PDB file of C-alpha atoms and ligand atoms in Angstrom:
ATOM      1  CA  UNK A 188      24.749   8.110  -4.782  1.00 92.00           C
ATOM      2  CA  UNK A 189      22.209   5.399  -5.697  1.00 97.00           C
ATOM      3  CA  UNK A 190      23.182   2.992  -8.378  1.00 98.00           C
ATOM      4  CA  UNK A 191      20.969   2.780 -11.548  1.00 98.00           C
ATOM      5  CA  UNK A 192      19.522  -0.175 -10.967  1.00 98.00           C
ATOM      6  CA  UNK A 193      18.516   0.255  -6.967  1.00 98.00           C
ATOM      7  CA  UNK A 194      17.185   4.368  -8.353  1.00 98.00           C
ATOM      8  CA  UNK A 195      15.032   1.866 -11.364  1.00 98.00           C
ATOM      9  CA  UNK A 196      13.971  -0.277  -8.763  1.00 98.00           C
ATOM     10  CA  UNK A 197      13.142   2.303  -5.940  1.00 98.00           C
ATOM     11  CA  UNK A 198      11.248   4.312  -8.498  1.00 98.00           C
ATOM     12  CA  UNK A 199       9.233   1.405  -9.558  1.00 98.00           C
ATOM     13  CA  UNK A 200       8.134   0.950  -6.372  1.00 98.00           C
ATOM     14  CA  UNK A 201       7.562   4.655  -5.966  1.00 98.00           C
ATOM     15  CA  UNK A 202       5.173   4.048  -9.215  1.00 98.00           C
ATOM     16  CA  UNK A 203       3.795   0.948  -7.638  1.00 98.00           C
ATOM     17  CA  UNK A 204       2.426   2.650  -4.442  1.00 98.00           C
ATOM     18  CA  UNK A 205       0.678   5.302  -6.354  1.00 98.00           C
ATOM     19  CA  UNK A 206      -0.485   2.546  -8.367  1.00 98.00           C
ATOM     20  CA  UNK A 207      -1.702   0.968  -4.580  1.00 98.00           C
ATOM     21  CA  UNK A 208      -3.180   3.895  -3.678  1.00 98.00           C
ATOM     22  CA  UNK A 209      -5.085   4.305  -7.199  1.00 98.00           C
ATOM     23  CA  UNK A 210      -6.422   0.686  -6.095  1.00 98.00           C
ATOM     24  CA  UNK A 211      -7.420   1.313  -2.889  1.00 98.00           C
ATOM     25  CA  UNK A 212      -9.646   4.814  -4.057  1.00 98.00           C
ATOM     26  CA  UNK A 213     -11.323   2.730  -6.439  1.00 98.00           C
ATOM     27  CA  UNK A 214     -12.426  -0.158  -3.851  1.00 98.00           C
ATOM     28  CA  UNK A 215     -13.493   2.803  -1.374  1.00 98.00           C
ATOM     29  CA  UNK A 216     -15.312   4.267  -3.851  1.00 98.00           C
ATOM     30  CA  UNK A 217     -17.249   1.187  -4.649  1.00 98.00           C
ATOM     31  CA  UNK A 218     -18.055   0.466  -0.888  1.00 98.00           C
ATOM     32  CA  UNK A 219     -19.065   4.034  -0.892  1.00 98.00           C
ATOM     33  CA  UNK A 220     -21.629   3.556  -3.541  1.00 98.00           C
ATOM     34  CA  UNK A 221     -22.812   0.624  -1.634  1.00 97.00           C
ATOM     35  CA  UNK A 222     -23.985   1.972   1.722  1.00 97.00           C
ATOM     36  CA  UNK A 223     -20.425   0.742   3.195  1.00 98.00           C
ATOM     37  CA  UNK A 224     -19.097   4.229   4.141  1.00 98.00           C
ATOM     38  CA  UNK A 225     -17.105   2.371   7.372  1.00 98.00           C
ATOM     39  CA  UNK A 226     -15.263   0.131   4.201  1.00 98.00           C
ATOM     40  CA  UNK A 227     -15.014   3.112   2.166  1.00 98.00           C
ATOM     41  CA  UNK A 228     -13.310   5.400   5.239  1.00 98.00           C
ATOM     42  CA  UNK A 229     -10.825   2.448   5.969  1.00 98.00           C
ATOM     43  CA  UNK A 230      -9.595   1.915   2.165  1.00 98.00           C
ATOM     44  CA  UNK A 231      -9.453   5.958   2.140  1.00 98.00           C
ATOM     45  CA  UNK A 232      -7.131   6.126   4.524  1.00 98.00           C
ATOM     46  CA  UNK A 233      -5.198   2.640   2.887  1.00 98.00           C
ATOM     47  CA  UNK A 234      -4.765   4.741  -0.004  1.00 98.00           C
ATOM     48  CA  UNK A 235      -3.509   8.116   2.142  1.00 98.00           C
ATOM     49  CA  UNK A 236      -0.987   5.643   3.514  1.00 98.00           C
ATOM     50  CA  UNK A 237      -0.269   4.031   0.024  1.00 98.00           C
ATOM     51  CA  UNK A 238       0.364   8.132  -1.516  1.00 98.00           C
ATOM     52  CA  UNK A 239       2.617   8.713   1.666  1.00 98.00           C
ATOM     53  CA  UNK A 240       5.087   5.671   0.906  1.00 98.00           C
ATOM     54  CA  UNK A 241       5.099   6.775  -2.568  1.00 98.00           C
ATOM     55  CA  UNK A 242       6.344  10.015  -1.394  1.00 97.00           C
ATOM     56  CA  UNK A 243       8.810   8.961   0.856  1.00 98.00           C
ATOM     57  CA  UNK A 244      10.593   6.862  -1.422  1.00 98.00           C
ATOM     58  CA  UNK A 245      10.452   9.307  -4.000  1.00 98.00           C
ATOM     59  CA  UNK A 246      11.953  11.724  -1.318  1.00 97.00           C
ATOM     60  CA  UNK A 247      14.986   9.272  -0.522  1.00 98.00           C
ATOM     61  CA  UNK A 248      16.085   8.828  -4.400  1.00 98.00           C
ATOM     62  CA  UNK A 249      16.374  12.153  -4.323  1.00 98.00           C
ATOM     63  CA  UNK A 250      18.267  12.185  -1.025  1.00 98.00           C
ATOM     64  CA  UNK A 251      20.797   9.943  -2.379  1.00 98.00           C
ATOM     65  CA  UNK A 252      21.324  12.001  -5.294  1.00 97.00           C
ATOM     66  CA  UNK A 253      19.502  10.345  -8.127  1.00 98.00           C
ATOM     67  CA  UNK A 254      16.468  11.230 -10.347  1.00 98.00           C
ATOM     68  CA  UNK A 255      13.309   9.235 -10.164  1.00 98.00           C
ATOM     69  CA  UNK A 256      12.227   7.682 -12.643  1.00 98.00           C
ATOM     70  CA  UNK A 257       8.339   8.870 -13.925  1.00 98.00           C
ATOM     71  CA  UNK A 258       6.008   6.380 -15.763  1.00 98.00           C
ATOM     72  CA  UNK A 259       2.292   5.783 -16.188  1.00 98.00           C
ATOM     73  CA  UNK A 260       0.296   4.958 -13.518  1.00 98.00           C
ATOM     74  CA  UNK A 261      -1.828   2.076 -14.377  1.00 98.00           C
ATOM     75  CA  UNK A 262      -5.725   1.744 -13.032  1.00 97.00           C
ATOM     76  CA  UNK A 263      -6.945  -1.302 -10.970  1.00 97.00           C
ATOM     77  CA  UNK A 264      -6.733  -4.905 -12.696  1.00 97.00           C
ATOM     78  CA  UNK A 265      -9.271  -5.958  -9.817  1.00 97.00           C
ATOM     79  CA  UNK A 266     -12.735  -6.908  -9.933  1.00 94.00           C
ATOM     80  CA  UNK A 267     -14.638  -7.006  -6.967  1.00 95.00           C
ATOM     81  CA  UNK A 268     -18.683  -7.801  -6.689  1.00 96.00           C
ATOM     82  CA  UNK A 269     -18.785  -7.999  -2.946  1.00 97.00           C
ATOM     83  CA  UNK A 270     -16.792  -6.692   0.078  1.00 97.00           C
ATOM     84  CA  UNK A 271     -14.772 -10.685   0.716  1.00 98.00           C
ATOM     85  CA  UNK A 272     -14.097  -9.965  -3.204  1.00 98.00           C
ATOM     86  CA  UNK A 273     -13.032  -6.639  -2.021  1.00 98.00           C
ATOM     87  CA  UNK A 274     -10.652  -7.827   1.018  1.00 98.00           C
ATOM     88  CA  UNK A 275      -9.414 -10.857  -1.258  1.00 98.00           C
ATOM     89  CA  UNK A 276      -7.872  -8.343  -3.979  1.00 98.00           C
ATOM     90  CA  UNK A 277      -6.197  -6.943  -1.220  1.00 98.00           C
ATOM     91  CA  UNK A 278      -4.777  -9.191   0.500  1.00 98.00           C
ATOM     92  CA  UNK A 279      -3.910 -10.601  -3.054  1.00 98.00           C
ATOM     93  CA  UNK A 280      -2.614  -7.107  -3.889  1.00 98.00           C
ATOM     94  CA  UNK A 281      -0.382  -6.534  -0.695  1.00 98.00           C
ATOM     95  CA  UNK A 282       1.154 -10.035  -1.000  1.00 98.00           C
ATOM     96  CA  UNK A 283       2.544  -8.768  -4.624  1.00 98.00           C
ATOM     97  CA  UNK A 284       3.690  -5.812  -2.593  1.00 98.00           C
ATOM     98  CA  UNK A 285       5.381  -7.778  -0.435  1.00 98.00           C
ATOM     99  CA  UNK A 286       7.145  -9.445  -2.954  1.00 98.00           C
ATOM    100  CA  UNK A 287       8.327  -6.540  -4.787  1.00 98.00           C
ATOM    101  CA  UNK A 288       9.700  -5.046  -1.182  1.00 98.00           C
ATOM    102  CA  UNK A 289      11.680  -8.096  -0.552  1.00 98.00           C
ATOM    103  CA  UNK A 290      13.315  -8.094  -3.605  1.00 98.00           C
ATOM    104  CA  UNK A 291      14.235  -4.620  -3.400  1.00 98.00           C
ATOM    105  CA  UNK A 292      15.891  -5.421  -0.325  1.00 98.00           C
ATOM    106  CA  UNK A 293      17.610  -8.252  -2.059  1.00 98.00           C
ATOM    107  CA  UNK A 294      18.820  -6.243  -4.559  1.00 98.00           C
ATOM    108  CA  UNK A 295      20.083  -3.400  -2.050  1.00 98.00           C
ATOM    109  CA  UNK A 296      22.373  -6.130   0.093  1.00 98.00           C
ATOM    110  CA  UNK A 297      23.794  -7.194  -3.818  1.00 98.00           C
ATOM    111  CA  UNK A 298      24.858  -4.010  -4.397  1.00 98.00           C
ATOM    112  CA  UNK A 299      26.005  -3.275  -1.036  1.00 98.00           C
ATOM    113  CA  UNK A 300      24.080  -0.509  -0.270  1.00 98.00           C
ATOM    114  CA  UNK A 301      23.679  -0.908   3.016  1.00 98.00           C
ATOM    115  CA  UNK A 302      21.922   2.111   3.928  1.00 98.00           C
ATOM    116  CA  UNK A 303      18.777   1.775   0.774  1.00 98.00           C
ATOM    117  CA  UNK A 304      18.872  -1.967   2.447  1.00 98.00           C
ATOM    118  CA  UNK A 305      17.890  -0.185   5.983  1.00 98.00           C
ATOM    119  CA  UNK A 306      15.687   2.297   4.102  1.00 98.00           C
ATOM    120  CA  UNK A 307      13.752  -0.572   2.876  1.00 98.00           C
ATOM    121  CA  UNK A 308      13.625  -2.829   6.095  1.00 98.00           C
ATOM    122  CA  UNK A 309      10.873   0.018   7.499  1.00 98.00           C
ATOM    123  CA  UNK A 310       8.650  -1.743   4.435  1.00 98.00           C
ATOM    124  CA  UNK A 311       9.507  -5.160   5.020  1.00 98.00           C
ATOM    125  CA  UNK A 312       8.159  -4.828   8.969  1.00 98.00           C
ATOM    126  CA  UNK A 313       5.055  -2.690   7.500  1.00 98.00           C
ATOM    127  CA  UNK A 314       4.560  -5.560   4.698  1.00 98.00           C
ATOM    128  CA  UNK A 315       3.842  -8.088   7.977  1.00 98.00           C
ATOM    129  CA  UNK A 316       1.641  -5.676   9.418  1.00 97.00           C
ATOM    130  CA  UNK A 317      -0.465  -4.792   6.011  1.00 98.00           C
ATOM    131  CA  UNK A 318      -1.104  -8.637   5.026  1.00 98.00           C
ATOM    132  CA  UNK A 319      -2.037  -8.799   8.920  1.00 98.00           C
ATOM    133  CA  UNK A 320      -4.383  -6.109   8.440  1.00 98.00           C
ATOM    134  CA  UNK A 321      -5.868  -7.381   5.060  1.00 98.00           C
ATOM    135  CA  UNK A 322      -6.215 -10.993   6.293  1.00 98.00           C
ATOM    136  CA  UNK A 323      -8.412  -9.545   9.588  1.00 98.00           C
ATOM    137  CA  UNK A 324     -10.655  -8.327   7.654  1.00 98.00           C
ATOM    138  CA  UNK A 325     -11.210 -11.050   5.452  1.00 98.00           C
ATOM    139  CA  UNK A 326     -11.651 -13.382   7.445  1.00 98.00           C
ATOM    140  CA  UNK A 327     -14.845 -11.232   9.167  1.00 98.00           C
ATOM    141  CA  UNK A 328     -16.407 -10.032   6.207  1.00 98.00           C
ATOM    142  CA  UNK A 329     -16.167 -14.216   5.433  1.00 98.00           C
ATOM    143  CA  UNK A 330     -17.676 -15.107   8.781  1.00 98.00           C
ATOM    144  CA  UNK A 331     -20.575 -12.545   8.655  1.00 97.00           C
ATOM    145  CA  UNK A 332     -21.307 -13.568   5.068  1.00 95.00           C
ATOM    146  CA  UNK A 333     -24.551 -12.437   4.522  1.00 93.00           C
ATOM    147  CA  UNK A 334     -25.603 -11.160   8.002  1.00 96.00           C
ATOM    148  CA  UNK A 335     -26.096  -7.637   7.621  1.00 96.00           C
ATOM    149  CA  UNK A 336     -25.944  -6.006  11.121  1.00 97.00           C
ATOM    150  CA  UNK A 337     -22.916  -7.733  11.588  1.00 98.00           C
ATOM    151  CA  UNK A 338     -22.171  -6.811   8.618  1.00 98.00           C
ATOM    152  CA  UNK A 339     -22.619  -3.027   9.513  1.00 98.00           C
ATOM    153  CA  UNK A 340     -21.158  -3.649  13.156  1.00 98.00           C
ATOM    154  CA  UNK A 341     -17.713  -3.920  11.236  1.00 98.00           C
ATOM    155  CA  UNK A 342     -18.754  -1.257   9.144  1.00 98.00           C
ATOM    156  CA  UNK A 343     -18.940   1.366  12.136  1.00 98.00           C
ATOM    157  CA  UNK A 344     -15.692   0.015  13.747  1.00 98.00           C
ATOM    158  CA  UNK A 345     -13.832   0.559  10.041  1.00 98.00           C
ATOM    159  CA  UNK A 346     -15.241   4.074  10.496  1.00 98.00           C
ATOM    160  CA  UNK A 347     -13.130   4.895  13.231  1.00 98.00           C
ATOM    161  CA  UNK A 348      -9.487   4.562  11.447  1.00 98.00           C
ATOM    162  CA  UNK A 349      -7.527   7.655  10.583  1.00 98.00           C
ATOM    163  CA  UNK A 350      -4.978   8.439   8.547  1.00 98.00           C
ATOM    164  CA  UNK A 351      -1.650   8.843  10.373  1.00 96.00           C
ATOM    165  CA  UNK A 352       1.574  10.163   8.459  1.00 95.00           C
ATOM    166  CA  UNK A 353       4.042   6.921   9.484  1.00 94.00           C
ATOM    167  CA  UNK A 354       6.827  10.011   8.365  1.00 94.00           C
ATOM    168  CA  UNK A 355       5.941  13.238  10.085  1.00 83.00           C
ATOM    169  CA  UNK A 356       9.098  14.368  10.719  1.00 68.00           C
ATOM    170  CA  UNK A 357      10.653  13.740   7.310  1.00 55.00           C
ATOM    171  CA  UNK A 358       7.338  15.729   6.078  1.00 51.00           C
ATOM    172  CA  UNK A 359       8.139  18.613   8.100  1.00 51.00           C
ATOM    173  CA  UNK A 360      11.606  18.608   7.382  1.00 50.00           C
ATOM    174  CA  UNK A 361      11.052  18.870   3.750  1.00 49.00           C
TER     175      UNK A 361
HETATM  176 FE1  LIG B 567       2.613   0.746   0.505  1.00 62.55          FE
HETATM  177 FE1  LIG B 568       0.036  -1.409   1.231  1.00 62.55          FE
END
């Protein structure tokens, strides 16, 4: 069974990535309002994937016999008046995520729980590839700056990314 403080710390995180997801809605939503619907399609899906990590941790506490722990979720602390704005919150936001994942993991190697530490290690590899993701962007929506076909070049190419379930088979299984 999970130990109290790995099922408080797991369901944190479980709060956290609804709280991501809550994040990412209201950043699509405001490039939605703004002609963006490329920016707005890509943060969709951010948040699908966001909702899905959220369930699959709250799936493994209850795996390994524990109760989650339920809390508020809190709205967006970001302000954004421009897509870089938008991209910088993110890659702002993921880099806390990061931090919180590691330290999980930290936590999980304390207590010896080697199998929540492998659990985990799936987030720490999808942390790299999230910053990567975030910092891409940002650094086009910085070089096109004000050029707007450029500008909606990127837009039509953010159009294009769906939402995949990283956890099919644990979806199906359940
Ligand atoms: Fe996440
Ligand atoms: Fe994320």
């Amino acid at each position: 069974m999970l130990k109290e403080n790995l099922t408080n710390a797991l369901s944190k995180q479980f709060n956290f990535e609804l709280y991501s997801a809550y994040i990412y809605l209201e950043m699509s939503a405001y490039c939605d309002r703004n002609g963006l619907k490329g920016f707005a399609n890509w943060l969709n899906v951010q948040a699908q994937e966001e909702l899905a990590h959220a369930m699959h941790m709250y799936e493994y506490i209850l795996e390994r016999g524990a109760y989650p722990v339920f809390e508020d979720v809190k709205k967006s602390p970001y302000d954004f008046e421009n897509i870089t704005e938008v991209f910088e919150k993110t890659l702002a936001h993921e880099q806390i995520v990061t931090g919180r994942i590691n330290d999980i993991a930290s936590l999980a190697l304390k207590e010896n729980d080697h199998a929540a530490y492998i659990f985990i290690q799936w987030y720490v590899n999808e942390q790299v590839e999230e910053e990567a993701n975030a910092e891409q962007i940002l650094q086009q929506v910085k070089q096109i700056g004000t050029n707007t076909a450029l500008l909606y070049a990127l837009d039509k190419e953010l159009a294009a990314r769906v939402f995949v379930n990283p956890f099919p088979a644990k979806t199906a299984a359940n």
